[in-house]
mmCIF file of C-alpha atoms and ligand atoms in Angstrom:
data_model
loop_
_atom_site.group_PDB
_atom_site.id
_atom_site.type_symbol
_atom_site.label_atom_id
_atom_site.label_comp_id
_atom_site.label_asym_id
_atom_site.label_seq_id
_atom_site.Cartn_x
_atom_site.Cartn_y
_atom_site.Cartn_z
ATOM 1 C CA MET A 16 -0.213 -0.010 0.328
ATOM 2 C CA LYS A 17 1.204 4.405 -0.737
ATOM 3 C CA VAL A 18 0.707 5.468 1.745
ATOM 4 C CA HIS A 19 2.487 9.370 2.390
ATOM 5 C CA ASN A 20 4.083 8.925 5.680
ATOM 6 C CA PHE A 21 4.052 13.405 6.899
ATOM 7 C CA ASN A 22 4.836 12.085 10.526
ATOM 8 C CA ALA A 23 7.108 15.078 12.583
ATOM 9 C CA GLY A 24 8.023 12.200 14.335
ATOM 10 C CA PRO A 25 9.128 9.041 15.277
ATOM 11 C CA SER A 26 9.263 9.261 11.614
ATOM 12 C CA ILE A 27 9.946 8.405 8.125
ATOM 13 C CA LEU A 28 13.750 6.838 7.367
ATOM 14 C CA PRO A 29 14.779 6.405 3.896
ATOM 15 C CA LYS A 30 13.383 2.630 2.594
ATOM 16 C CA GLU A 31 16.394 1.127 1.632
ATOM 17 C CA VAL A 32 17.324 1.514 5.298
ATOM 18 C CA VAL A 33 14.328 0.035 7.169
ATOM 19 C CA LYS A 34 14.543 -2.557 4.436
ATOM 20 C CA LYS A 35 18.491 -3.370 5.461
ATOM 21 C CA ALA A 36 17.995 -2.983 9.276
ATOM 22 C CA ALA A 37 14.638 -5.388 8.918
ATOM 23 C CA GLN A 38 16.705 -7.813 7.248
ATOM 24 C CA SER A 39 19.315 -6.938 10.491
ATOM 25 C CA VAL A 40 16.653 -8.065 12.524
ATOM 26 C CA ILE A 41 16.861 -11.576 10.704
ATOM 27 C CA ASN A 42 20.307 -12.425 10.006
ATOM 28 C CA PHE A 43 22.621 -9.665 11.394
ATOM 29 C CA ASN A 44 25.941 -9.507 8.671
ATOM 30 C CA ASN A 45 25.010 -13.478 8.452
ATOM 31 C CA SER A 46 26.053 -14.130 10.707
ATOM 32 C CA GLY A 47 22.820 -16.205 12.298
ATOM 33 C CA LEU A 48 23.083 -13.852 15.498
ATOM 34 C CA SER A 49 19.084 -11.078 14.883
ATOM 35 C CA ILE A 50 21.042 -7.134 15.584
ATOM 36 C CA LEU A 51 18.498 -7.265 18.868
ATOM 37 C CA GLU A 52 21.146 -10.805 19.170
ATOM 38 C CA ILE A 53 24.630 -9.495 19.623
ATOM 39 C CA SER A 54 26.067 -8.496 23.043
ATOM 40 C CA HIS A 55 27.180 -4.533 22.196
ATOM 41 C CA ARG A 56 31.048 -5.421 23.800
ATOM 42 C CA SER A 57 31.197 -7.357 20.245
ATOM 43 C CA ILE A 58 33.770 -6.613 17.470
ATOM 44 C CA ASP A 59 31.084 -6.887 15.384
ATOM 45 C CA PHE A 60 28.844 -3.599 17.646
ATOM 46 C CA LEU A 61 32.357 -1.818 18.456
ATOM 47 C CA ASP A 62 31.957 -1.579 14.156
ATOM 48 C CA ILE A 63 29.035 -0.412 14.367
ATOM 49 C CA ILE A 64 30.323 2.700 16.489
ATOM 50 C CA GLU A 65 33.590 3.052 14.810
ATOM 51 C CA LYS A 66 31.660 4.067 11.209
ATOM 52 C CA THR A 67 29.021 5.886 12.758
ATOM 53 C CA THR A 68 30.914 7.631 14.291
ATOM 54 C CA PHE A 69 33.881 7.702 10.993
ATOM 55 C CA LEU A 70 30.999 8.578 8.955
ATOM 56 C CA ILE A 71 29.071 11.629 11.236
ATOM 57 C CA LYS A 72 31.774 13.422 11.323
ATOM 58 C CA ARG A 73 32.829 12.875 7.192
ATOM 59 C CA ILE A 74 29.708 14.467 6.510
ATOM 60 C CA MET A 75 29.624 17.228 9.110
ATOM 61 C CA ASN A 76 33.260 18.152 8.544
ATOM 62 C CA LEU A 77 34.719 18.088 12.062
ATOM 63 C CA ASP A 78 37.313 17.175 12.757
ATOM 64 C CA ASP A 79 39.123 15.985 16.544
ATOM 65 C CA ASP A 80 38.408 17.860 18.141
ATOM 66 C CA TYR A 81 34.787 16.544 18.247
ATOM 67 C CA THR A 82 34.330 13.618 19.495
ATOM 68 C CA ILE A 83 29.847 11.288 19.462
ATOM 69 C CA LEU A 84 28.649 10.177 21.652
ATOM 70 C CA PHE A 85 25.223 7.256 21.460
ATOM 71 C CA LEU A 86 23.257 8.426 24.663
ATOM 72 C CA GLN A 87 20.038 7.669 25.692
ATOM 73 C CA GLY A 88 16.979 9.601 27.531
ATOM 74 C CA GLY A 89 15.932 10.836 24.312
ATOM 75 C CA ALA A 90 17.309 15.176 23.989
ATOM 76 C CA THR A 91 15.380 15.521 26.713
ATOM 77 C CA LEU A 92 18.028 13.619 28.941
ATOM 78 C CA GLN A 93 20.253 16.827 27.218
ATOM 79 C CA PHE A 94 18.518 19.910 28.541
ATOM 80 C CA SER A 95 19.356 18.650 31.674
ATOM 81 C CA MET A 96 22.641 16.544 31.380
ATOM 82 C CA ILE A 97 23.955 19.582 29.150
ATOM 83 C CA PRO A 98 23.454 22.522 32.179
ATOM 84 C CA TYR A 99 24.490 19.490 34.969
ATOM 85 C CA ASN A 100 28.019 19.630 32.124
ATOM 86 C CA LEU A 101 28.472 22.711 31.674
ATOM 87 C CA MET A 102 26.954 25.373 33.759
ATOM 88 C CA ASN A 103 28.839 27.071 36.165
ATOM 89 C CA GLN A 104 26.115 30.095 36.974
ATOM 90 C CA ILE A 105 24.723 31.413 34.397
ATOM 91 C CA ALA A 106 23.765 30.667 30.872
ATOM 92 C CA GLY A 107 21.626 31.884 27.358
ATOM 93 C CA TYR A 108 19.317 30.594 26.066
ATOM 94 C CA LEU A 109 17.104 31.751 23.291
ATOM 95 C CA ASP A 110 12.716 30.281 23.240
ATOM 96 C CA THR A 111 12.186 30.042 20.480
ATOM 97 C CA GLY A 112 9.329 26.697 21.216
ATOM 98 C CA PHE A 113 7.813 24.535 23.530
ATOM 99 C CA TRP A 114 11.366 22.289 22.698
ATOM 100 C CA ALA A 115 13.474 25.558 23.509
ATOM 101 C CA TYR A 116 10.727 26.652 26.783
ATOM 102 C CA ASN A 117 11.429 22.956 28.082
ATOM 103 C CA ALA A 118 15.306 23.133 27.616
ATOM 104 C CA ILE A 119 15.285 25.946 29.747
ATOM 105 C CA LYS A 120 13.189 24.957 33.002
ATOM 106 C CA GLU A 121 15.332 22.284 33.022
ATOM 107 C CA ALA A 122 18.758 24.402 33.137
ATOM 108 C CA LYS A 123 16.684 27.149 35.669
ATOM 109 C CA LYS A 124 17.525 23.817 37.955
ATOM 110 C CA PHE A 125 20.930 24.263 37.728
ATOM 111 C CA GLY A 126 22.127 27.898 37.539
ATOM 112 C CA LYS A 127 20.603 30.906 36.281
ATOM 113 C CA VAL A 128 18.876 31.250 33.034
ATOM 114 C CA LYS A 129 18.617 34.205 30.190
ATOM 115 C CA VAL A 130 16.897 34.112 28.163
ATOM 116 C CA LEU A 131 17.645 36.460 25.645
ATOM 117 C CA PHE A 132 15.334 36.408 23.225
ATOM 118 C CA SER A 133 11.155 34.961 23.296
ATOM 119 C CA GLY A 134 9.542 34.770 20.168
ATOM 120 C CA LYS A 135 6.077 33.782 23.374
ATOM 121 C CA GLU A 136 4.905 37.538 22.767
ATOM 122 C CA LYS A 137 4.507 36.297 18.193
ATOM 123 C CA ASN A 138 3.218 32.899 19.465
ATOM 124 C CA TYR A 139 6.218 31.582 18.403
ATOM 125 C CA THR A 140 6.327 31.914 14.585
ATOM 126 C CA TYR A 141 9.565 34.536 14.596
ATOM 127 C CA ILE A 142 12.868 34.653 15.436
ATOM 128 C CA SER A 143 15.157 37.243 16.145
ATOM 129 C CA THR A 144 18.760 37.380 14.599
ATOM 130 C CA ASN A 145 19.266 40.728 17.317
ATOM 131 C CA TYR A 146 20.257 39.505 20.382
ATOM 132 C CA HIS A 147 23.508 40.389 22.340
ATOM 133 C CA ILE A 148 25.402 37.752 23.781
ATOM 134 C CA PRO A 149 27.229 39.105 27.574
ATOM 135 C CA CYS A 150 30.146 37.063 26.703
ATOM 136 C CA ASN A 151 30.275 35.874 31.148
ATOM 137 C CA MET A 152 28.352 33.197 30.356
ATOM 138 C CA ASP A 153 29.310 29.407 30.385
ATOM 139 C CA TYR A 154 26.980 28.509 27.050
ATOM 140 C CA PHE A 155 24.381 30.169 24.867
ATOM 141 C CA HIS A 156 21.531 27.210 23.885
ATOM 142 C CA CYS A 157 19.871 27.452 21.571
ATOM 143 C CA THR A 158 16.961 25.364 19.121
ATOM 144 C CA SER A 159 17.512 25.323 15.731
ATOM 145 C CA ASN A 160 14.527 23.948 13.944
ATOM 146 C CA ASN A 161 10.959 24.690 16.399
ATOM 147 C CA THR A 162 9.548 20.521 15.218
ATOM 148 C CA ILE A 163 5.744 22.001 16.564
ATOM 149 C CA VAL A 164 5.358 25.502 15.276
ATOM 150 C CA GLY A 165 8.347 24.944 12.615
ATOM 151 C CA THR A 166 10.856 28.082 12.503
ATOM 152 C CA GLN A 167 13.883 27.111 11.689
ATOM 153 C CA MET A 168 17.289 29.250 12.706
ATOM 154 C CA LYS A 169 19.264 30.495 8.882
ATOM 155 C CA ILE A 170 21.663 32.360 11.118
ATOM 156 C CA PHE A 171 23.622 31.431 14.314
ATOM 157 C CA PRO A 172 25.009 34.284 16.642
ATOM 158 C CA LYS A 173 29.301 35.185 17.081
ATOM 159 C CA THR A 174 30.007 34.392 19.961
ATOM 160 C CA SER A 175 32.509 33.890 22.373
ATOM 161 C CA ILE A 176 31.000 31.490 24.730
ATOM 162 C CA PRO A 177 30.292 27.950 23.644
ATOM 163 C CA ILE A 178 27.306 27.536 21.515
ATOM 164 C CA ILE A 179 25.149 24.644 21.994
ATOM 165 C CA CYS A 180 22.214 23.084 20.000
ATOM 166 C CA ASP A 181 19.070 21.038 19.360
ATOM 167 C CA MET A 182 20.027 19.592 15.823
ATOM 168 C CA SER A 183 16.978 16.685 16.874
ATOM 169 C CA SER A 184 14.137 18.101 13.974
ATOM 170 C CA ASP A 185 16.958 18.839 11.283
ATOM 171 C CA ILE A 186 20.297 17.290 11.627
ATOM 172 C CA PHE A 187 21.967 15.973 8.301
ATOM 173 C CA SER A 188 19.097 18.634 6.486
ATOM 174 C CA ARG A 189 21.781 21.189 5.479
ATOM 175 C CA THR A 190 24.856 22.432 5.316
ATOM 176 C CA LEU A 191 25.772 24.324 7.626
ATOM 177 C CA ASP A 192 29.385 25.226 9.775
ATOM 178 C CA PHE A 193 29.504 22.598 11.657
ATOM 179 C CA CYS A 194 32.797 23.982 14.128
ATOM 180 C CA GLN A 195 30.578 27.268 15.239
ATOM 181 C CA PHE A 196 28.985 24.874 17.849
ATOM 182 C CA SER A 197 30.639 23.123 20.782
ATOM 183 C CA LEU A 198 27.895 20.654 21.696
ATOM 184 C CA ILE A 199 24.921 19.574 19.894
ATOM 185 C CA TYR A 200 22.876 16.903 20.364
ATOM 186 C CA ALA A 201 19.730 15.305 18.699
ATOM 187 C CA SER A 202 17.424 11.642 19.404
ATOM 188 C CA ALA A 203 17.130 9.206 16.339
ATOM 189 C CA GLN A 204 13.910 9.582 15.795
ATOM 190 C CA LYS A 205 13.325 12.453 13.811
ATOM 191 C CA ASN A 206 15.607 12.374 10.282
ATOM 192 C CA ILE A 207 18.244 9.362 12.134
ATOM 193 C CA SER A 208 17.082 6.153 13.004
ATOM 194 C CA SER A 209 14.512 4.849 15.170
ATOM 195 C CA ALA A 210 13.451 6.471 18.448
ATOM 196 C CA GLY A 211 15.187 5.744 22.044
ATOM 197 C CA MET A 212 18.913 6.749 20.818
ATOM 198 C CA THR A 213 20.130 10.207 21.247
ATOM 199 C CA ILE A 214 23.236 11.563 19.004
ATOM 200 C CA VAL A 215 25.812 14.289 20.990
ATOM 201 C CA ILE A 216 28.790 15.271 19.057
ATOM 202 C CA MET A 217 30.634 17.733 21.278
ATOM 203 C CA LYS A 218 34.266 19.438 21.145
ATOM 204 C CA LYS A 219 35.604 17.399 24.208
ATOM 205 C CA ASN A 220 37.833 20.843 25.424
ATOM 206 C CA ILE A 221 34.857 22.762 27.382
ATOM 207 C CA LEU A 222 34.389 19.086 29.669
ATOM 208 C CA GLY A 223 35.890 20.671 33.143
ATOM 209 C CA LYS A 224 35.539 23.265 33.415
ATOM 210 C CA PHE A 225 34.715 22.724 37.406
ATOM 211 C CA ARG A 226 33.637 20.347 39.218
ATOM 212 C CA LYS A 227 30.851 18.762 40.712
ATOM 213 C CA ASN A 228 29.687 15.785 41.491
ATOM 214 C CA ILE A 229 28.142 14.226 38.446
ATOM 215 C CA PRO A 230 26.769 11.172 38.200
ATOM 216 C CA SER A 231 27.819 8.517 35.896
ATOM 217 C CA TYR A 232 25.602 8.722 33.612
ATOM 218 C CA MET A 233 24.207 12.499 33.913
ATOM 219 C CA ASN A 234 28.900 13.274 33.091
ATOM 220 C CA TYR A 235 29.906 13.316 29.676
ATOM 221 C CA LYS A 236 33.208 12.036 30.912
ATOM 222 C CA THR A 237 32.496 8.505 31.652
ATOM 223 C CA HIS A 238 30.319 8.500 28.748
ATOM 224 C CA ILE A 239 34.315 9.676 26.101
ATOM 225 C CA GLN A 240 36.394 7.149 28.400
ATOM 226 C CA ASN A 241 33.600 4.478 28.127
ATOM 227 C CA ASN A 242 33.457 4.849 24.510
ATOM 228 C CA SER A 243 30.399 5.463 25.066
ATOM 229 C CA ILE A 244 29.337 1.647 25.941
ATOM 230 C CA LEU A 245 29.287 2.435 30.129
ATOM 231 C CA ASN A 246 25.991 0.853 29.744
ATOM 232 C CA THR A 247 24.427 -1.155 26.458
ATOM 233 C CA PRO A 248 23.915 1.644 23.977
ATOM 234 C CA ASN A 249 21.014 1.075 21.810
ATOM 235 C CA VAL A 250 21.881 -1.406 19.226
ATOM 236 C CA PHE A 251 18.807 -1.874 16.451
ATOM 237 C CA SER A 252 19.056 2.768 16.562
ATOM 238 C CA ILE A 253 23.111 3.136 15.767
ATOM 239 C CA TYR A 254 23.005 0.236 13.713
ATOM 240 C CA THR A 255 19.796 2.100 11.875
ATOM 241 C CA SER A 256 21.306 5.676 11.878
ATOM 242 C CA MET A 257 24.741 3.607 10.442
ATOM 243 C CA LEU A 258 22.508 2.288 7.771
ATOM 244 C CA THR A 259 20.870 6.653 7.395
ATOM 245 C CA LEU A 260 24.690 7.859 7.208
ATOM 246 C CA LYS A 261 25.775 5.788 4.653
ATOM 247 C CA TRP A 262 22.974 6.930 2.190
ATOM 248 C CA ILE A 263 22.646 10.327 2.956
ATOM 249 C CA LYS A 264 26.625 10.199 1.680
ATOM 250 C CA ASN A 265 25.419 8.546 -0.665
ATOM 251 C CA GLN A 266 22.965 10.402 -1.868
ATOM 252 C CA GLY A 267 25.244 12.756 -2.372
ATOM 253 C CA GLY A 268 26.023 14.498 1.696
ATOM 254 C CA LEU A 269 24.240 17.493 2.774
ATOM 255 C CA SER A 270 24.854 19.420 -0.028
ATOM 256 C CA LEU A 271 22.957 17.731 -2.375
ATOM 257 C CA ILE A 272 20.093 16.607 0.715
ATOM 258 C CA GLU A 273 20.100 20.395 1.025
ATOM 259 C CA LYS A 274 19.192 21.629 -2.082
ATOM 260 C CA LYS A 275 16.032 18.873 -2.153
ATOM 261 C CA ASN A 276 14.708 19.484 0.724
ATOM 262 C CA GLN A 277 14.594 22.840 -0.126
ATOM 263 C CA LYS A 278 12.556 22.111 -3.450
ATOM 264 C CA LYS A 279 10.696 19.902 -1.684
ATOM 265 C CA ALA A 280 9.541 22.863 1.165
ATOM 266 C CA LYS A 281 9.890 26.200 -1.268
ATOM 267 C CA LEU A 282 6.571 23.588 -3.273
ATOM 268 C CA LEU A 283 4.757 22.730 -0.449
ATOM 269 C CA TYR A 284 4.706 26.895 0.530
ATOM 270 C CA ASP A 285 4.835 28.438 -2.229
ATOM 271 C CA GLU A 286 1.008 26.668 -2.756
ATOM 272 C CA ILE A 287 0.118 27.188 0.842
ATOM 273 C CA ASP A 288 0.471 31.188 -0.235
ATOM 274 C CA GLN A 289 -1.886 30.876 -3.487
ATOM 275 C CA ASN A 290 -4.135 28.843 -2.396
ATOM 276 C CA ASN A 291 -7.296 30.642 -1.366
ATOM 277 C CA LEU A 292 -7.768 28.306 1.534
ATOM 278 C CA PHE A 293 -4.859 27.766 3.862
ATOM 279 C CA GLU A 294 -2.235 30.835 5.171
ATOM 280 C CA ASN A 295 1.089 29.589 6.902
ATOM 281 C CA LYS A 296 1.808 32.358 10.006
ATOM 282 C CA ILE A 297 5.680 31.860 10.739
ATOM 283 C CA HIS A 298 7.626 34.664 9.229
ATOM 284 C CA LYS A 299 9.731 34.296 5.853
ATOM 285 C CA ASN A 300 12.721 34.389 6.752
ATOM 286 C CA ASN A 301 12.233 31.553 9.338
ATOM 287 C CA ARG A 302 10.205 28.790 7.852
ATOM 288 C CA SER A 303 11.293 25.597 8.452
ATOM 289 C CA ASN A 304 12.351 23.756 5.573
ATOM 290 C CA MET A 305 11.374 20.856 7.567
ATOM 291 C CA ASN A 306 8.469 21.217 9.580
ATOM 292 C CA VAL A 307 5.825 23.137 7.160
ATOM 293 C CA SER A 308 3.100 23.758 9.152
ATOM 294 C CA PHE A 309 -0.210 25.277 8.310
ATOM 295 C CA PHE A 310 -4.236 26.565 9.287
ATOM 296 C CA LEU A 311 -6.927 26.394 7.378
ATOM 297 C CA LYS A 312 -8.914 29.993 6.872
ATOM 298 C CA GLU A 313 -12.118 29.000 7.881
ATOM 299 C CA LYS A 314 -11.512 26.446 10.691
ATOM 300 C CA ASN A 315 -15.509 24.908 9.657
ATOM 301 C CA LEU A 316 -13.766 23.871 6.027
ATOM 302 C CA GLU A 317 -11.960 20.872 8.145
ATOM 303 C CA LYS A 318 -14.262 18.032 7.914
ATOM 304 C CA GLU A 319 -14.136 18.112 4.751
ATOM 305 C CA PHE A 320 -10.196 18.772 4.331
ATOM 306 C CA ASN A 321 -9.515 15.846 6.875
ATOM 307 C CA LYS A 322 -12.225 13.476 4.987
ATOM 308 C CA MET A 323 -9.949 14.471 1.958
ATOM 309 C CA TRP A 324 -6.266 13.748 2.689
ATOM 310 C CA LYS A 325 -6.990 10.709 5.109
ATOM 311 C CA LYS A 326 -8.890 8.550 2.200
ATOM 312 C CA GLU A 327 -5.624 9.276 0.164
ATOM 313 C CA ASN A 328 -3.532 7.954 2.518
ATOM 314 C CA ILE A 329 -1.554 10.260 4.446
ATOM 315 C CA ILE A 330 -0.629 10.301 7.240
ATOM 316 C CA GLY A 331 0.733 12.704 10.372
ATOM 317 C CA LEU A 332 -0.764 16.102 8.328
ATOM 318 C CA GLU A 333 -1.882 17.115 11.994
ATOM 319 C CA GLY A 334 -1.055 19.277 13.416
ATOM 320 C CA HIS A 335 0.967 19.273 17.042
ATOM 321 C CA ARG A 336 -1.960 18.394 19.705
ATOM 322 C CA TYR A 337 -1.385 22.221 21.474
ATOM 323 C CA LEU A 338 -1.561 24.501 18.340
ATOM 324 C CA GLY A 339 -4.112 21.994 16.401
ATOM 325 C CA GLY A 340 -4.388 22.884 12.019
ATOM 326 C CA TYR A 341 -1.935 20.942 9.548
ATOM 327 C CA ARG A 342 1.686 20.103 10.269
ATOM 328 C CA ALA A 343 3.490 18.887 7.219
ATOM 329 C CA SER A 344 6.824 16.876 7.986
ATOM 330 C CA ILE A 345 8.726 16.768 4.586
ATOM 331 C CA TYR A 346 11.921 15.443 6.525
ATOM 332 C CA ASN A 347 15.482 14.374 4.570
ATOM 333 C CA ALA A 348 13.322 10.366 3.664
ATOM 334 C CA LEU A 349 10.169 11.533 2.499
ATOM 335 C CA PRO A 350 10.394 12.093 -1.111
ATOM 336 C CA LEU A 351 9.009 14.623 -3.393
ATOM 337 C CA LYS A 352 6.716 12.502 -5.137
ATOM 338 C CA SER A 353 4.918 13.062 -1.521
ATOM 339 C CA VAL A 354 5.089 16.623 -1.653
ATOM 340 C CA GLN A 355 3.380 17.245 -4.878
ATOM 341 C CA PHE A 356 1.118 14.267 -4.143
ATOM 342 C CA LEU A 357 -0.630 16.719 -1.385
ATOM 343 C CA ILE A 358 -0.127 20.072 -3.185
ATOM 344 C CA GLU A 359 -2.442 18.360 -5.564
ATOM 345 C CA ILE A 360 -4.908 17.848 -2.837
ATOM 346 C CA MET A 361 -4.856 21.429 -1.295
ATOM 347 C CA LYS A 362 -5.932 22.255 -5.481
ATOM 348 C CA GLU A 363 -8.272 19.850 -5.795
ATOM 349 C CA PHE A 364 -9.909 20.704 -1.904
ATOM 350 C CA GLU A 365 -8.928 25.019 -3.191
ATOM 351 C CA ARG A 366 -11.799 24.142 -6.777
ATOM 352 C CA LYS A 367 -14.363 22.438 -5.014
ATOM 353 C CA PHE A 368 -14.380 24.998 -1.510
ATOM 354 C CA SER A 369 -13.697 28.411 -2.632
HETATM 355 C C1 PLP B 653 11.708 15.826 19.147
HETATM 356 C C2 PLP B 653 12.483 17.453 20.122
HETATM 357 C C3 PLP B 653 12.427 17.337 20.839
HETATM 358 C C4 PLP B 653 11.956 15.195 22.527
HETATM 359 O O1 PLP B 653 12.379 14.821 22.401
HETATM 360 P P1 PLP B 653 13.251 12.970 22.815
HETATM 361 O O2 PLP B 653 14.012 12.563 21.867
HETATM 362 O O3 PLP B 653 11.114 12.871 22.945
HETATM 363 O O4 PLP B 653 13.380 13.883 24.061
HETATM 364 C C5 PLP B 653 13.052 17.613 21.875
HETATM 365 N N1 PLP B 653 13.857 19.131 20.727
HETATM 366 C C6 PLP B 653 13.896 18.762 19.924
HETATM 367 C C7 PLP B 653 13.793 19.453 18.801
HETATM 368 C C8 PLP B 653 12.782 17.581 19.271
HETATM 369 O O5 PLP B 653 12.409 18.462 17.821
#
């Protein structure tokens, strides 16, 4: 059955990746074992960790100042792990949406948080580039893509303090100078792999600036010393992320992935802008190329529109439960064809109801 998967997360993965992962559940590398049955201390798995690390560094153009960790607890655990390890007194945060706000809430338990910009009053539809970062802060935290409302940071600030970025919903979707970040984290279930694994990419030299009695699992240093196998990691999710990274490399790397993503996003935003029945509320400079949110201008047409797309095997178009409306998540693996199909449906809806 042909379905068009616009789920926000867990979300669509490349067909080849899912196929290969499925085969490995039956018989991993012709070992007679399932990937679910191998030891996380086996040579096979150490090889997976090594290859995945290599691919991330290669794709993001990172040198050996960076270390890569594969952790659990989602991006959510990073909200507290970051201040636990890196906050001495005060950190600066951008409040650009639901997840950014959650990161702030956790950080406040460890020290002072200065919110340098908040988009709250404008319902998070806009991200300022006009804020000042005092240099006495331990770090600056931002969220590159706001998954729920559908905004994306296009410009990152220049500052001498470490920049930390939650890239959960747009990692590996575009080219950036990744060396400007001291720590990048992303939970796997949006653009990389199955849920239950978080990639943390960090400059080693930001650690150890001050001491605290940090519990082992919460301490980046213990994970670095143990090569991400302090405890049993999510073997399957790490393996599947390796497959996705190979797919990204075979697609031509981030610059070609980015071009495809831009094309898909432009088509969809153009349709929303010219269609009489729909609107997008995001400031034009901040529109996300990963999560495209839109609303019906007349709410009473909701039932009809929902009937129409659901009948066509379109999945996951409902907006987030806090926001309503619609959201098309158009991650790396979503084919251009699915975007074109959705646009056809929107056009047909316009013909019938406007
Ligand atoms: C999904 C998401 C999170 C939460 O991830 P979990 O793995 O559920 O903890 C955090 N930040 C952003 C930007 C997200 O999209």
